[in-house]
Coordinates of C-alpha atoms in Angstrom, one line a residue:
Chain A
M1 CA -10.1 1.3 -3.1
T2 CA -7.1 -0.6 -4.3
M3 CA -4.9 -2.8 -2.3
V4 CA -1.4 -1.5 -2.9
T5 CA 1.5 -3.8 -2.4
I6 CA 4.5 -2.1 -1.0
V7 CA 7.8 -3.9 -1.5
E8 CA 10.1 -2.7 1.3
V9 CA 13.6 -2.6 -0.1
G10 CA 15.3 -0.5 2.6
L11 CA 17.3 -3.4 4.0
R12 CA 18.8 -4.0 0.6
D13 CA 18.6 -1.0 -1.8
G14 CA 18.6 1.4 1.2
L15 CA 21.4 -0.1 3.2
Q16 CA 23.7 -0.8 0.2
N17 CA 23.8 2.9 -0.5
E18 CA 24.4 4.0 3.1
E19 CA 27.9 4.6 4.5
A20 CA 27.1 3.0 7.9
I21 CA 27.4 -0.7 8.2
L22 CA 24.7 -2.0 10.5
P23 CA 25.5 -5.0 12.8
L24 CA 23.4 -8.1 12.4
E25 CA 21.4 -7.5 15.6
V26 CA 20.4 -4.0 14.5
K27 CA 19.3 -5.3 11.1
R28 CA 17.3 -8.1 12.8
E29 CA 15.6 -5.6 15.0
I30 CA 14.8 -3.4 12.0
A31 CA 13.5 -6.3 9.9
T32 CA 11.3 -7.5 12.9
G33 CA 10.0 -3.9 13.3
L34 CA 9.2 -3.7 9.6
M35 CA 7.2 -6.9 9.8
A36 CA 5.4 -5.8 13.0
A37 CA 4.5 -2.5 11.2
G38 CA 2.6 -4.5 8.7
L39 CA 5.1 -4.7 5.8
T40 CA 4.7 -8.1 4.2
E41 CA 7.0 -7.9 1.2
L42 CA 10.6 -7.5 2.3
E43 CA 13.8 -7.5 0.2
I44 CA 16.2 -8.4 3.0
T45 CA 19.6 -8.5 1.4
S46 CA 21.8 -9.1 -1.7
F47 CA 24.1 -12.0 -2.4
V48 CA 26.7 -10.0 -4.3
H49 CA 30.4 -10.2 -3.5
P50 CA 31.0 -8.6 -0.1
R51 CA 33.9 -6.7 -1.7
W52 CA 31.4 -4.7 -3.7
I53 CA 28.8 -4.1 -1.0
P54 CA 30.3 -4.6 2.5
Q55 CA 27.0 -3.3 4.0
L56 CA 25.4 -6.6 3.0
A57 CA 28.4 -8.9 3.7
D58 CA 26.3 -10.7 6.4
A59 CA 23.8 -11.9 3.8
E60 CA 23.9 -15.6 4.7
E61 CA 23.9 -15.1 8.4
F62 CA 21.1 -12.5 8.3
A63 CA 18.9 -14.6 6.0
N64 CA 19.5 -17.8 7.9
T65 CA 18.8 -16.3 11.4
L66 CA 16.0 -13.9 10.7
S67 CA 12.7 -15.1 12.2
I68 CA 10.0 -14.4 9.6
S69 CA 6.5 -13.5 10.7
E70 CA 3.5 -15.3 9.2
G71 CA 2.3 -13.9 5.9
V72 CA 5.7 -12.2 5.1
T73 CA 7.5 -13.0 1.9
T74 CA 11.3 -12.3 1.8
R75 CA 13.4 -11.9 -1.2
A76 CA 17.1 -11.4 -1.9
L77 CA 18.9 -9.9 -4.9
V78 CA 21.4 -12.1 -6.8
P79 CA 23.8 -10.9 -9.5
N80 CA 24.6 -14.3 -11.0
R81 CA 24.6 -18.1 -10.6
R82 CA 27.1 -18.0 -7.7
G83 CA 24.9 -15.5 -5.8
L84 CA 21.9 -17.7 -6.5
E85 CA 23.6 -20.7 -5.0
R86 CA 24.4 -18.7 -1.8
A87 CA 20.8 -17.6 -1.6
L88 CA 19.5 -21.1 -2.1
H89 CA 21.3 -22.1 1.1
T90 CA 19.1 -19.8 3.0
P91 CA 15.3 -19.9 3.6
V92 CA 14.7 -16.7 1.5
D93 CA 11.4 -17.0 -0.3
E94 CA 12.1 -15.3 -3.6
I95 CA 15.0 -14.3 -5.8
A96 CA 15.5 -11.0 -7.5
V97 CA 17.6 -10.5 -10.6
F98 CA 18.6 -7.3 -12.3
L99 CA 19.8 -5.6 -15.4
S100 CA 19.7 -2.2 -17.1
V101 CA 17.9 -1.1 -20.2
S102 CA 20.8 1.0 -21.4
E103 CA 23.9 -0.9 -22.7
T104 CA 26.4 1.4 -21.0
H105 CA 24.9 1.3 -17.6
N106 CA 24.5 -2.5 -17.8
R107 CA 28.2 -2.8 -18.8
Q108 CA 29.3 -0.5 -16.0
N109 CA 27.2 -2.4 -13.5
I110 CA 27.4 -6.0 -14.6
N111 CA 30.3 -6.0 -17.1
K112 CA 28.3 -7.7 -19.8
S113 CA 26.2 -6.7 -22.7
V114 CA 22.4 -6.6 -22.2
K115 CA 22.1 -9.6 -24.5
D116 CA 24.6 -11.7 -22.5
T117 CA 23.0 -10.6 -19.3
L118 CA 19.7 -11.9 -20.5
L119 CA 21.3 -15.2 -21.4
A120 CA 22.8 -15.5 -17.9
L121 CA 19.6 -14.5 -16.2
R122 CA 17.7 -17.1 -18.1
E123 CA 19.9 -19.7 -16.5
V124 CA 19.6 -18.2 -13.0
T125 CA 15.9 -17.9 -13.3
A126 CA 15.4 -21.4 -14.5
E127 CA 17.5 -22.8 -11.7
A128 CA 15.8 -20.7 -9.1
K129 CA 12.4 -21.8 -10.3
H130 CA 13.6 -25.4 -10.5
R131 CA 14.5 -25.0 -6.8
G132 CA 11.0 -23.7 -6.0
K133 CA 11.7 -20.0 -5.8
R134 CA 9.7 -17.2 -7.5
V135 CA 11.9 -14.7 -9.4
R136 CA 11.4 -11.0 -9.5
G137 CA 13.2 -8.8 -12.1
Y138 CA 14.6 -5.3 -11.6
L139 CA 15.0 -3.3 -14.7
S140 CA 17.3 -0.3 -14.2
T141 CA 17.6 3.1 -16.0
V142 CA 14.1 2.7 -17.5
F143 CA 13.5 6.5 -17.2
G144 CA 17.0 7.7 -18.0
C145 CA 20.6 6.6 -18.0
P146 CA 23.5 8.6 -16.5
F147 CA 25.6 7.7 -19.5
E148 CA 23.2 7.6 -22.4
G149 CA 20.5 10.0 -21.3
E150 CA 17.2 8.9 -22.8
V151 CA 16.7 5.2 -23.2
S152 CA 14.8 3.3 -25.9
L153 CA 11.2 2.4 -24.9
T154 CA 11.3 -0.4 -27.6
Q155 CA 14.3 -1.8 -25.8
T156 CA 12.5 -1.6 -22.5
A157 CA 9.5 -3.5 -23.9
L158 CA 11.8 -6.1 -25.5
I159 CA 13.6 -6.8 -22.2
C160 CA 10.4 -7.0 -20.2
T161 CA 9.0 -9.5 -22.7
E162 CA 12.2 -11.6 -22.4
L163 CA 12.1 -11.4 -18.6
L164 CA 8.5 -12.6 -18.5
K165 CA 9.3 -15.4 -21.0
M166 CA 12.1 -16.7 -18.9
G167 CA 9.6 -16.9 -16.0
V168 CA 10.1 -13.7 -13.9
Y169 CA 6.8 -13.1 -12.3
E170 CA 7.1 -9.3 -11.8
I171 CA 9.3 -6.6 -13.2
S172 CA 10.2 -3.6 -11.1
L173 CA 10.8 -0.6 -13.4
G174 CA 13.6 1.5 -11.9
D175 CA 14.2 5.2 -12.1
T176 CA 17.7 4.4 -11.0
I177 CA 19.2 7.9 -10.9
G178 CA 15.9 9.7 -10.0
V179 CA 15.4 11.7 -13.1
A180 CA 11.9 10.7 -14.1
T181 CA 9.1 13.3 -14.2
P182 CA 5.4 12.4 -14.0
R183 CA 4.2 12.8 -17.6
Q184 CA 7.2 10.7 -18.7
V185 CA 6.2 8.0 -16.2
Q186 CA 2.7 8.1 -17.5
E187 CA 3.7 7.9 -21.1
I188 CA 6.2 5.0 -20.6
L189 CA 3.8 3.0 -18.4
K190 CA 0.9 3.5 -20.7
S191 CA 3.0 2.4 -23.7
L192 CA 4.5 -0.6 -21.8
T193 CA 1.2 -1.9 -20.5
K194 CA 0.0 -2.3 -24.1
E195 CA 2.4 -5.2 -24.3
I196 CA 3.1 -6.2 -20.7
P197 CA 0.3 -7.1 -18.2
T198 CA 0.0 -4.2 -15.7
A199 CA -0.2 -6.7 -12.9
Q200 CA 3.3 -7.9 -13.7
L201 CA 4.8 -4.4 -13.4
A202 CA 6.0 -2.5 -10.3
G203 CA 7.4 1.0 -9.9
H204 CA 10.8 1.7 -8.3
F205 CA 11.4 5.4 -7.9
H206 CA 14.4 7.2 -6.4
D207 CA 13.9 10.7 -5.0
T208 CA 17.1 12.3 -6.2
R209 CA 15.2 15.2 -7.7
G210 CA 12.1 15.1 -5.4
T211 CA 9.8 13.5 -8.0
A212 CA 9.6 10.0 -6.5
L213 CA 6.3 10.2 -4.8
T214 CA 4.7 12.0 -7.7
N215 CA 6.0 9.3 -10.0
A216 CA 4.6 6.7 -7.7
Y217 CA 1.2 8.5 -7.7
V218 CA 1.2 8.5 -11.5
A219 CA 2.2 4.8 -11.7
L220 CA -0.8 4.0 -9.5
E221 CA -3.1 6.1 -11.6
V222 CA -2.0 4.1 -14.7
G223 CA -2.8 0.9 -12.8
V224 CA 0.5 -0.2 -11.3
T225 CA -0.4 -1.4 -7.8
T226 CA 3.0 -2.6 -6.6
L227 CA 5.5 0.0 -5.5
D228 CA 9.0 -0.3 -4.0
S229 CA 10.1 1.9 -1.2
S230 CA 12.6 2.2 1.7
F231 CA 11.7 2.9 5.3
G232 CA 12.9 6.4 6.3
G233 CA 13.7 7.1 2.6
L234 CA 17.0 5.3 3.1
G235 CA 19.5 5.0 0.4
G236 CA 21.3 8.3 -0.2
C237 CA 24.4 7.5 -2.2
P238 CA 27.5 7.6 0.2
Y239 CA 29.5 9.3 -2.5
A240 CA 27.0 12.0 -3.1
P241 CA 26.1 13.8 0.2
G242 CA 22.6 15.1 0.2
A243 CA 21.5 12.6 -2.5
S244 CA 18.2 10.9 -1.8
G245 CA 17.4 7.3 -1.7
N246 CA 14.2 5.4 -2.6
V247 CA 10.9 7.0 -2.1
A248 CA 10.2 6.8 1.6
T249 CA 7.8 4.1 2.8
E250 CA 6.3 6.4 5.3
D251 CA 5.6 9.1 2.7
L252 CA 4.2 6.5 0.3
V253 CA 1.9 5.0 3.0
Y254 CA 0.7 8.5 4.1
M255 CA -0.2 9.4 0.6
L256 CA -1.8 6.1 -0.3
E257 CA -3.9 5.9 2.9
G258 CA -4.9 9.6 2.5
M259 CA -6.1 8.6 -1.0
G260 CA -8.3 5.9 0.5
E261 CA -6.0 3.0 -0.6
K262 CA -5.1 0.3 1.8
T263 CA -1.5 -0.6 2.6
G264 CA -1.8 -2.5 5.8
V265 CA 1.1 -0.5 7.3
D266 CA 1.0 1.1 10.7
L267 CA 2.7 4.5 10.3
D268 CA 3.6 5.0 13.9
A269 CA 5.1 1.6 14.2
L270 CA 7.1 2.2 11.0
C271 CA 8.4 5.5 12.3
W272 CA 9.8 3.9 15.4
V273 CA 11.8 1.6 13.1
S274 CA 13.2 4.5 11.1
D275 CA 14.0 6.2 14.4
R276 CA 16.0 3.2 15.5
A277 CA 17.9 3.1 12.2
G278 CA 18.5 6.9 12.1
R279 CA 19.8 6.9 15.6
Y280 CA 22.2 4.0 14.9
M281 CA 23.5 5.7 11.8
G282 CA 23.6 9.1 13.5
K283 CA 22.0 10.8 10.6
A284 CA 18.8 12.5 9.6
L285 CA 16.6 10.4 7.3
P286 CA 14.9 12.1 4.4
S287 CA 11.3 10.8 4.9
K288 CA 9.1 13.8 5.5
V289 CA 6.4 11.9 7.4
F290 CA 9.1 10.4 9.6
N291 CA 10.4 13.9 10.3
A292 CA 7.0 15.3 11.1
W293 CA 6.5 12.3 13.4
L294 CA 9.8 13.1 15.1
A295 CA 8.9 16.7 15.6
T296 CA 5.6 15.9 17.1
R297 CA 7.1 13.3 19.4
R298 CA 9.8 15.8 20.6
L299 CA 7.1 18.4 21.3
K300 CA 5.2 15.9 23.4
E301 CA 8.4 14.9 25.3
E302 CA 9.2 18.5 26.0
K303 CA 5.6 19.1 27.3
S304 CA 5.8 16.0 29.6
H305 CA 9.1 17.3 31.0
E306 CA 7.7 20.7 31.8
Chain B
M1 CA 2.8 23.3 -23.3
T2 CA 1.5 25.6 -20.6
M3 CA 3.2 28.6 -19.2
V4 CA 3.2 28.0 -15.5
T5 CA 3.5 31.0 -13.2
I6 CA 5.7 30.4 -10.2
V7 CA 5.1 32.8 -7.3
E8 CA 8.4 32.7 -5.3
V9 CA 7.4 33.1 -1.7
G10 CA 10.7 32.1 -0.1
L11 CA 11.6 35.6 1.0
R12 CA 8.4 35.8 3.0
D13 CA 6.8 32.4 3.8
G14 CA 10.2 30.8 3.7
L15 CA 12.1 33.2 5.9
Q16 CA 9.3 33.9 8.4
N17 CA 9.6 30.2 9.4
E18 CA 13.4 30.0 9.6
E19 CA 15.2 30.5 12.8
A20 CA 18.0 32.6 11.2
I21 CA 17.5 36.3 10.6
L22 CA 19.1 37.3 7.4
P23 CA 20.7 40.8 7.2
L24 CA 19.4 43.2 4.6
E25 CA 22.3 42.8 2.3
V26 CA 22.0 39.0 2.2
K27 CA 18.3 39.3 1.5
R28 CA 19.0 41.8 -1.3
E29 CA 21.6 39.5 -2.8
I30 CA 19.1 36.6 -2.7
A31 CA 16.3 38.7 -4.2
T32 CA 18.6 39.9 -7.0
G33 CA 19.7 36.3 -7.6
L34 CA 16.1 35.1 -7.8
M35 CA 15.3 37.7 -10.4
A36 CA 18.4 36.9 -12.3
A37 CA 17.4 33.2 -12.3
G38 CA 14.2 34.2 -14.1
L39 CA 11.7 34.4 -11.3
T40 CA 9.3 37.2 -12.1
E41 CA 6.7 36.9 -9.3
L42 CA 8.3 37.6 -6.0
E43 CA 6.7 37.9 -2.6
I44 CA 9.4 39.9 -0.8
T45 CA 8.2 40.5 2.7
S46 CA 5.3 40.9 5.2
F47 CA 4.2 44.1 7.0
V48 CA 3.2 42.3 10.2
H49 CA 4.3 43.6 13.5
P50 CA 8.1 42.9 13.9
R51 CA 7.3 41.5 17.4
W52 CA 5.6 38.5 15.6
I53 CA 8.0 38.0 12.8
P54 CA 11.4 39.5 13.6
Q55 CA 12.8 37.8 10.5
L56 CA 10.9 40.3 8.4
A57 CA 11.4 43.4 10.7
D58 CA 13.3 45.1 7.9
A59 CA 10.2 45.1 5.6
E60 CA 10.2 48.9 4.8
E61 CA 13.9 49.2 4.3
F62 CA 14.1 46.0 2.2
A63 CA 11.1 47.0 0.0
N64 CA 12.4 50.6 -0.3
T65 CA 15.9 49.7 -1.3
L66 CA 15.5 46.6 -3.4
S67 CA 16.3 47.3 -7.1
I68 CA 13.7 45.5 -9.1
S69 CA 14.5 44.0 -12.5
E70 CA 12.3 44.8 -15.5
G71 CA 9.3 42.4 -15.8
V72 CA 9.3 41.5 -12.1
T73 CA 6.3 42.0 -10.0
T74 CA 6.7 42.2 -6.2
R75 CA 4.2 41.7 -3.5
A76 CA 4.0 42.0 0.3
L77 CA 1.7 40.4 2.8
V78 CA -0.3 42.7 5.0
P79 CA -2.4 41.6 8.0
N80 CA -4.5 44.7 8.4
R81 CA -5.0 48.3 7.5
R82 CA -2.0 49.4 9.5
G83 CA 0.2 46.9 7.6
L84 CA -1.3 48.2 4.3
E85 CA -0.3 51.8 5.1
R86 CA 3.2 50.6 5.8
A87 CA 3.3 48.7 2.5
L88 CA 1.9 51.7 0.6
H89 CA 4.9 53.7 1.6
T90 CA 7.1 51.4 -0.4
P91 CA 7.2 50.7 -4.1
V92 CA 5.9 47.1 -3.7
D93 CA 3.6 46.3 -6.7
E94 CA 1.0 44.1 -5.1
I95 CA -0.6 43.5 -1.7
A96 CA -1.4 40.1 -0.4
V97 CA -4.0 39.5 2.3
F98 CA -4.8 36.3 4.2
L99 CA -7.4 34.4 6.2
S100 CA -8.2 30.8 7.1
V101 CA -11.1 28.6 6.1
S102 CA -11.4 27.1 9.5
E103 CA -12.8 29.3 12.3
T104 CA -10.3 28.1 15.0
H105 CA -7.2 28.5 12.9
N106 CA -8.4 32.0 11.8
R107 CA -9.0 33.0 15.4
Q108 CA -5.6 31.6 16.5
N109 CA -3.9 33.4 13.7
I110 CA -5.8 36.7 13.3
N111 CA -7.8 36.8 16.6
K112 CA -11.1 37.4 14.7
S113 CA -13.9 35.4 13.3
V114 CA -13.8 34.5 9.6
K115 CA -16.8 36.9 9.1
D116 CA -15.1 39.8 10.8
T117 CA -11.8 39.1 8.9
L118 CA -13.7 39.2 5.6
L119 CA -15.1 42.6 6.6
A120 CA -11.7 43.9 7.5
L121 CA -10.2 42.6 4.3
R122 CA -12.9 44.2 2.2
E123 CA -11.7 47.6 3.6
V124 CA -8.0 46.7 3.1
T125 CA -8.6 45.5 -0.4
A126 CA -10.7 48.5 -1.4
E127 CA -8.0 50.9 -0.1
A128 CA -5.2 49.0 -1.8
K129 CA -7.0 49.0 -5.1
H130 CA -7.9 52.7 -4.6
R131 CA -4.1 53.3 -4.3
G132 CA -3.4 51.4 -7.5
K133 CA -2.3 48.0 -6.1
R134 CA -3.6 44.6 -7.2
V135 CA -4.5 42.4 -4.3
R136 CA -3.8 38.7 -3.9
G137 CA -5.6 36.5 -1.3
Y138 CA -4.2 33.6 0.7
L139 CA -6.7 31.2 2.0
S140 CA -5.2 28.9 4.7
T141 CA -6.1 25.5 5.9
V142 CA -8.1 24.7 2.7
F143 CA -6.9 21.0 2.9
G144 CA -7.1 20.5 6.6
C145 CA -6.8 22.4 9.9
P146 CA -4.6 21.5 12.9
F147 CA -7.5 22.2 15.2
E148 CA -10.6 21.2 13.3
G149 CA -9.3 18.5 11.0
E150 CA -11.3 18.4 7.8
V151 CA -12.7 21.7 6.7
S152 CA -15.9 22.6 4.9
L153 CA -15.6 22.8 1.1
T154 CA -18.8 24.9 1.1
Q155 CA -17.1 27.4 3.4
T156 CA -14.0 27.4 1.1
A157 CA -16.1 28.2 -1.9
L158 CA -18.1 30.9 0.0
I159 CA -14.9 32.6 1.1
C160 CA -13.4 32.4 -2.4
T161 CA -16.5 34.1 -3.8
E162 CA -16.3 36.8 -1.2
L163 CA -12.6 37.5 -1.9
L164 CA -13.2 37.7 -5.6
K165 CA -16.2 40.0 -5.0
M166 CA -14.1 42.4 -3.0
G167 CA -11.7 42.6 -5.9
V168 CA -8.9 40.1 -5.0
Y169 CA -7.5 39.0 -8.4
E170 CA -6.2 35.6 -7.4
I171 CA -6.7 33.3 -4.5
S172 CA -3.8 31.1 -3.4
L173 CA -5.2 27.9 -1.8
G174 CA -3.0 26.9 1.1
D175 CA -2.2 23.5 2.5
T176 CA -0.9 25.3 5.5
I177 CA 0.1 22.3 7.6
G178 CA 1.0 20.0 4.7
V179 CA -1.6 17.3 5.1
A180 CA -3.1 17.2 1.6
T181 CA -3.0 14.1 -0.5
P182 CA -3.4 14.2 -4.3
R183 CA -6.9 12.8 -4.7
Q184 CA -8.1 15.2 -2.1
V185 CA -6.5 18.1 -4.0
Q186 CA -8.1 16.9 -7.2
E187 CA -11.6 16.6 -5.6
I188 CA -11.4 20.0 -3.9
L189 CA -10.1 21.8 -7.0
K190 CA -12.5 20.1 -9.3
S191 CA -15.3 21.1 -7.1
L192 CA -14.1 24.7 -6.5
T193 CA -13.5 25.4 -10.2
K194 CA -17.2 24.8 -10.8
E195 CA -17.8 28.1 -9.0
I196 CA -14.5 29.9 -9.2
P197 CA -12.6 30.6 -12.5
T198 CA -9.6 28.3 -12.5
A199 CA -7.4 31.2 -13.8
Q200 CA -8.1 33.0 -10.4
L201 CA -6.8 30.1 -8.3
A202 CA -3.2 29.3 -7.3
G203 CA -1.8 26.3 -5.4
H204 CA 0.3 26.8 -2.2
F205 CA 1.6 23.5 -0.9
H206 CA 3.7 22.7 2.1
D207 CA 5.9 19.6 2.1
T208 CA 5.4 18.5 5.8
R209 CA 4.5 15.0 4.7
G210 CA 6.3 14.8 1.4
T211 CA 3.2 15.3 -0.8
A212 CA 3.7 18.9 -1.9
L213 CA 5.1 18.3 -5.3
T214 CA 2.5 15.6 -6.1
N215 CA -0.2 18.0 -5.0
A216 CA 1.3 20.7 -7.3
Y217 CA 1.3 18.2 -10.1
V218 CA -2.4 17.3 -9.5
A219 CA -3.3 21.0 -9.3
L220 CA -1.7 21.6 -12.6
E221 CA -3.5 18.6 -14.1
V222 CA -6.8 20.2 -12.9
G223 CA -5.8 23.4 -14.8
V224 CA -4.3 25.6 -12.0
T225 CA -1.3 27.1 -13.7
T226 CA -0.1 29.4 -10.8
L227 CA 1.9 27.7 -8.1
D228 CA 3.7 29.1 -5.0
S229 CA 7.1 27.8 -3.9
S230 CA 10.2 28.7 -2.0
F231 CA 13.8 28.5 -3.2
G232 CA 15.6 25.7 -1.6
G233 CA 12.4 24.5 0.0
L234 CA 12.8 27.1 2.7
G235 CA 10.4 27.4 5.6
G236 CA 10.8 24.6 8.0
C237 CA 9.1 25.6 11.2
P238 CA 11.7 26.7 13.7
Y239 CA 9.7 25.0 16.5
A240 CA 9.5 21.7 14.7
P241 CA 13.0 20.5 13.7
G242 CA 12.9 18.5 10.5
A243 CA 9.6 20.0 9.5
S244 CA 9.5 21.0 5.8
G245 CA 8.6 24.3 4.2
N246 CA 7.0 25.2 1.0
V247 CA 7.4 23.0 -2.0
A248 CA 10.9 23.8 -3.3
T249 CA 11.1 26.0 -6.4
E250 CA 14.0 23.9 -7.8
D251 CA 12.0 20.7 -7.5
L252 CA 8.9 22.3 -9.0
V253 CA 10.9 23.8 -11.9
Y254 CA 12.6 20.4 -12.5
M255 CA 9.3 18.6 -12.6
L256 CA 7.5 21.2 -14.8
E257 CA 10.3 21.5 -17.3
G258 CA 10.6 17.8 -17.4
M259 CA 6.9 17.7 -18.3
G260 CA 7.5 20.1 -21.1
E261 CA 6.0 23.1 -19.4
K262 CA 7.8 26.4 -19.5
T263 CA 8.8 28.2 -16.3
G264 CA 11.4 30.7 -17.5
V265 CA 13.6 29.7 -14.5
D266 CA 17.3 28.8 -14.9
L267 CA 17.9 26.0 -12.4
D268 CA 21.6 26.4 -12.1
A269 CA 21.3 30.1 -11.3
L270 CA 18.6 29.3 -8.8
C271 CA 20.7 26.7 -7.0
W272 CA 23.5 29.3 -6.6
V273 CA 21.0 31.4 -4.7
S274 CA 19.9 28.6 -2.4
D275 CA 23.5 27.7 -1.9
R276 CA 24.2 31.3 -0.7
A277 CA 21.1 31.2 1.7
G278 CA 22.0 27.8 3.0
R279 CA 25.6 28.7 3.7
Y280 CA 24.5 31.9 5.5
M281 CA 22.0 30.0 7.6
G282 CA 24.4 27.2 8.2
K283 CA 21.8 24.6 7.4
A284 CA 21.0 22.0 4.8
L285 CA 18.0 23.0 2.7
P286 CA 15.4 20.4 1.8
S287 CA 15.2 20.9 -2.0
K288 CA 16.2 17.6 -3.6
V289 CA 17.2 19.2 -6.9
F290 CA 19.4 21.7 -5.0
N291 CA 21.0 18.8 -3.1
A292 CA 21.6 16.8 -6.3
W293 CA 23.2 20.0 -7.7
L294 CA 25.4 20.4 -4.6
A295 CA 26.5 16.8 -4.8
T296 CA 27.4 17.2 -8.5
R297 CA 29.3 20.4 -7.8
R298 CA 31.3 18.9 -5.0
L299 CA 32.3 15.9 -7.1
K300 CA 33.5 18.3 -9.8
E301 CA 35.4 20.4 -7.3
E302 CA 37.1 17.3 -5.9
K303 CA 38.1 16.2 -9.4
S304 CA 39.5 19.5 -10.3
H305 CA 41.6 19.4 -7.1
E306 CA 43.1 15.9 -7.9

């Protein structure tokens, strides 16, 4: 039995890719529900410019007013020094930084070369640590880039080493566009863990092609015990109807608990949270476990009305 | 590289669980499309009483009028001797029979004990073989029963042995209610293959809780190279909105090809078939690869209209 750490990224990676903009009080209700369901690692928002991600424009207010349960660690994504300063004016516990392995994706996303991004992140990380915050790193396009296709594993390993050197405590390896297949995940992780301590790696899988849960399973088999997910499977790209988001926390928890692992998450409590979010957004959420829960609940309600 | 055999069950297991009843010409178009996409093992219908499954009430006419491409093998499910006689009056290549491991599920489904079902199937199988048809067996609730919960692995092995003894050439092990998790699949298959030749086993996974593709992956890792799936992921139970069907053929093919396996299936051609079915049914199909394909196609169409 392994204790698997689930990093719940729905409030950030999930919401930033949803069309609906949730009001502060709904976000607060969701975050409180996630904590009550037993999720202890929450990424709550991103301090990017509101012009880019209006869904998270309330970052300061949300981070400043959210009441955090004991034992819960919060983190916020920052794109640069300016974002860091905003985050540091809130009680958020940890900072998350990001870059891509592939040059083209990094330029499209951050408008800088990978090399210059690493220089900037070194500064951001040093400052965050100086101010008493741990820093997590997101590495995007590890399993494939929409512009370059296959990416260099050597480049991935180099960037990971650089991130650890600058003091990032954990690197979340992202299948940003959801193209990874299980043997590829196995090969990349087995190769990376020869140079990078497994305990400092996390898996971040998107379900665009249905392989996210399988990839999470394979990551776990290789020894990676920290996995990112979004409640309800939130995060379908608003510009691509039908596109899927992060692996769903419910599905991940169901699989892990069924495998005898411990997650500390109460599935029923979690499904109520997704239900609240789905109702507010007026959309069906992709999590299969959540949908099975919904179907069971509807049947029960129908019976009680008979 | 392994050649993986995909048994496309969408026209039977998929459609029998969909609310919409497809007219003969739409079914014919779909079947023709599936063959054109490279699927060579098709379960096309079921000869159960039309009262139970009106979606497949056209079994005779469909089986008798479908033009089969070279190299394609068709099969039809039969519940009993009467169903077999109906099937034998069509040019369907193979017969499929079924029963459950768990006594309660078998009684609910077939109205007989497992023992009596095996006796009846022995007769059906003998007659089918006598008339020149190969017989495939479906074993339901192998990974869990909605009434009894966990099922006996000893019972599973015993039934498999009986099925092989009566001349069934392959047993498809069904996660009927979609509760299986990967380590369970691994344990059950590893244990079963000590007594049953792996080449005579197939995996049949439902995606009710999101684990179907992972379970298929694990089955393959154990050495099972025949997997059942439905185009589009068809087969959500009409009485449980949001419930998921079989593992989607598209997602299975994407994963397998990405792992370097060969399936012989053209994903683009297959997605056009699911598109046709989804449009006719007026519903979103669960396959993630199909939805990613749809999103890409819509973006292209929008661009070409600009």
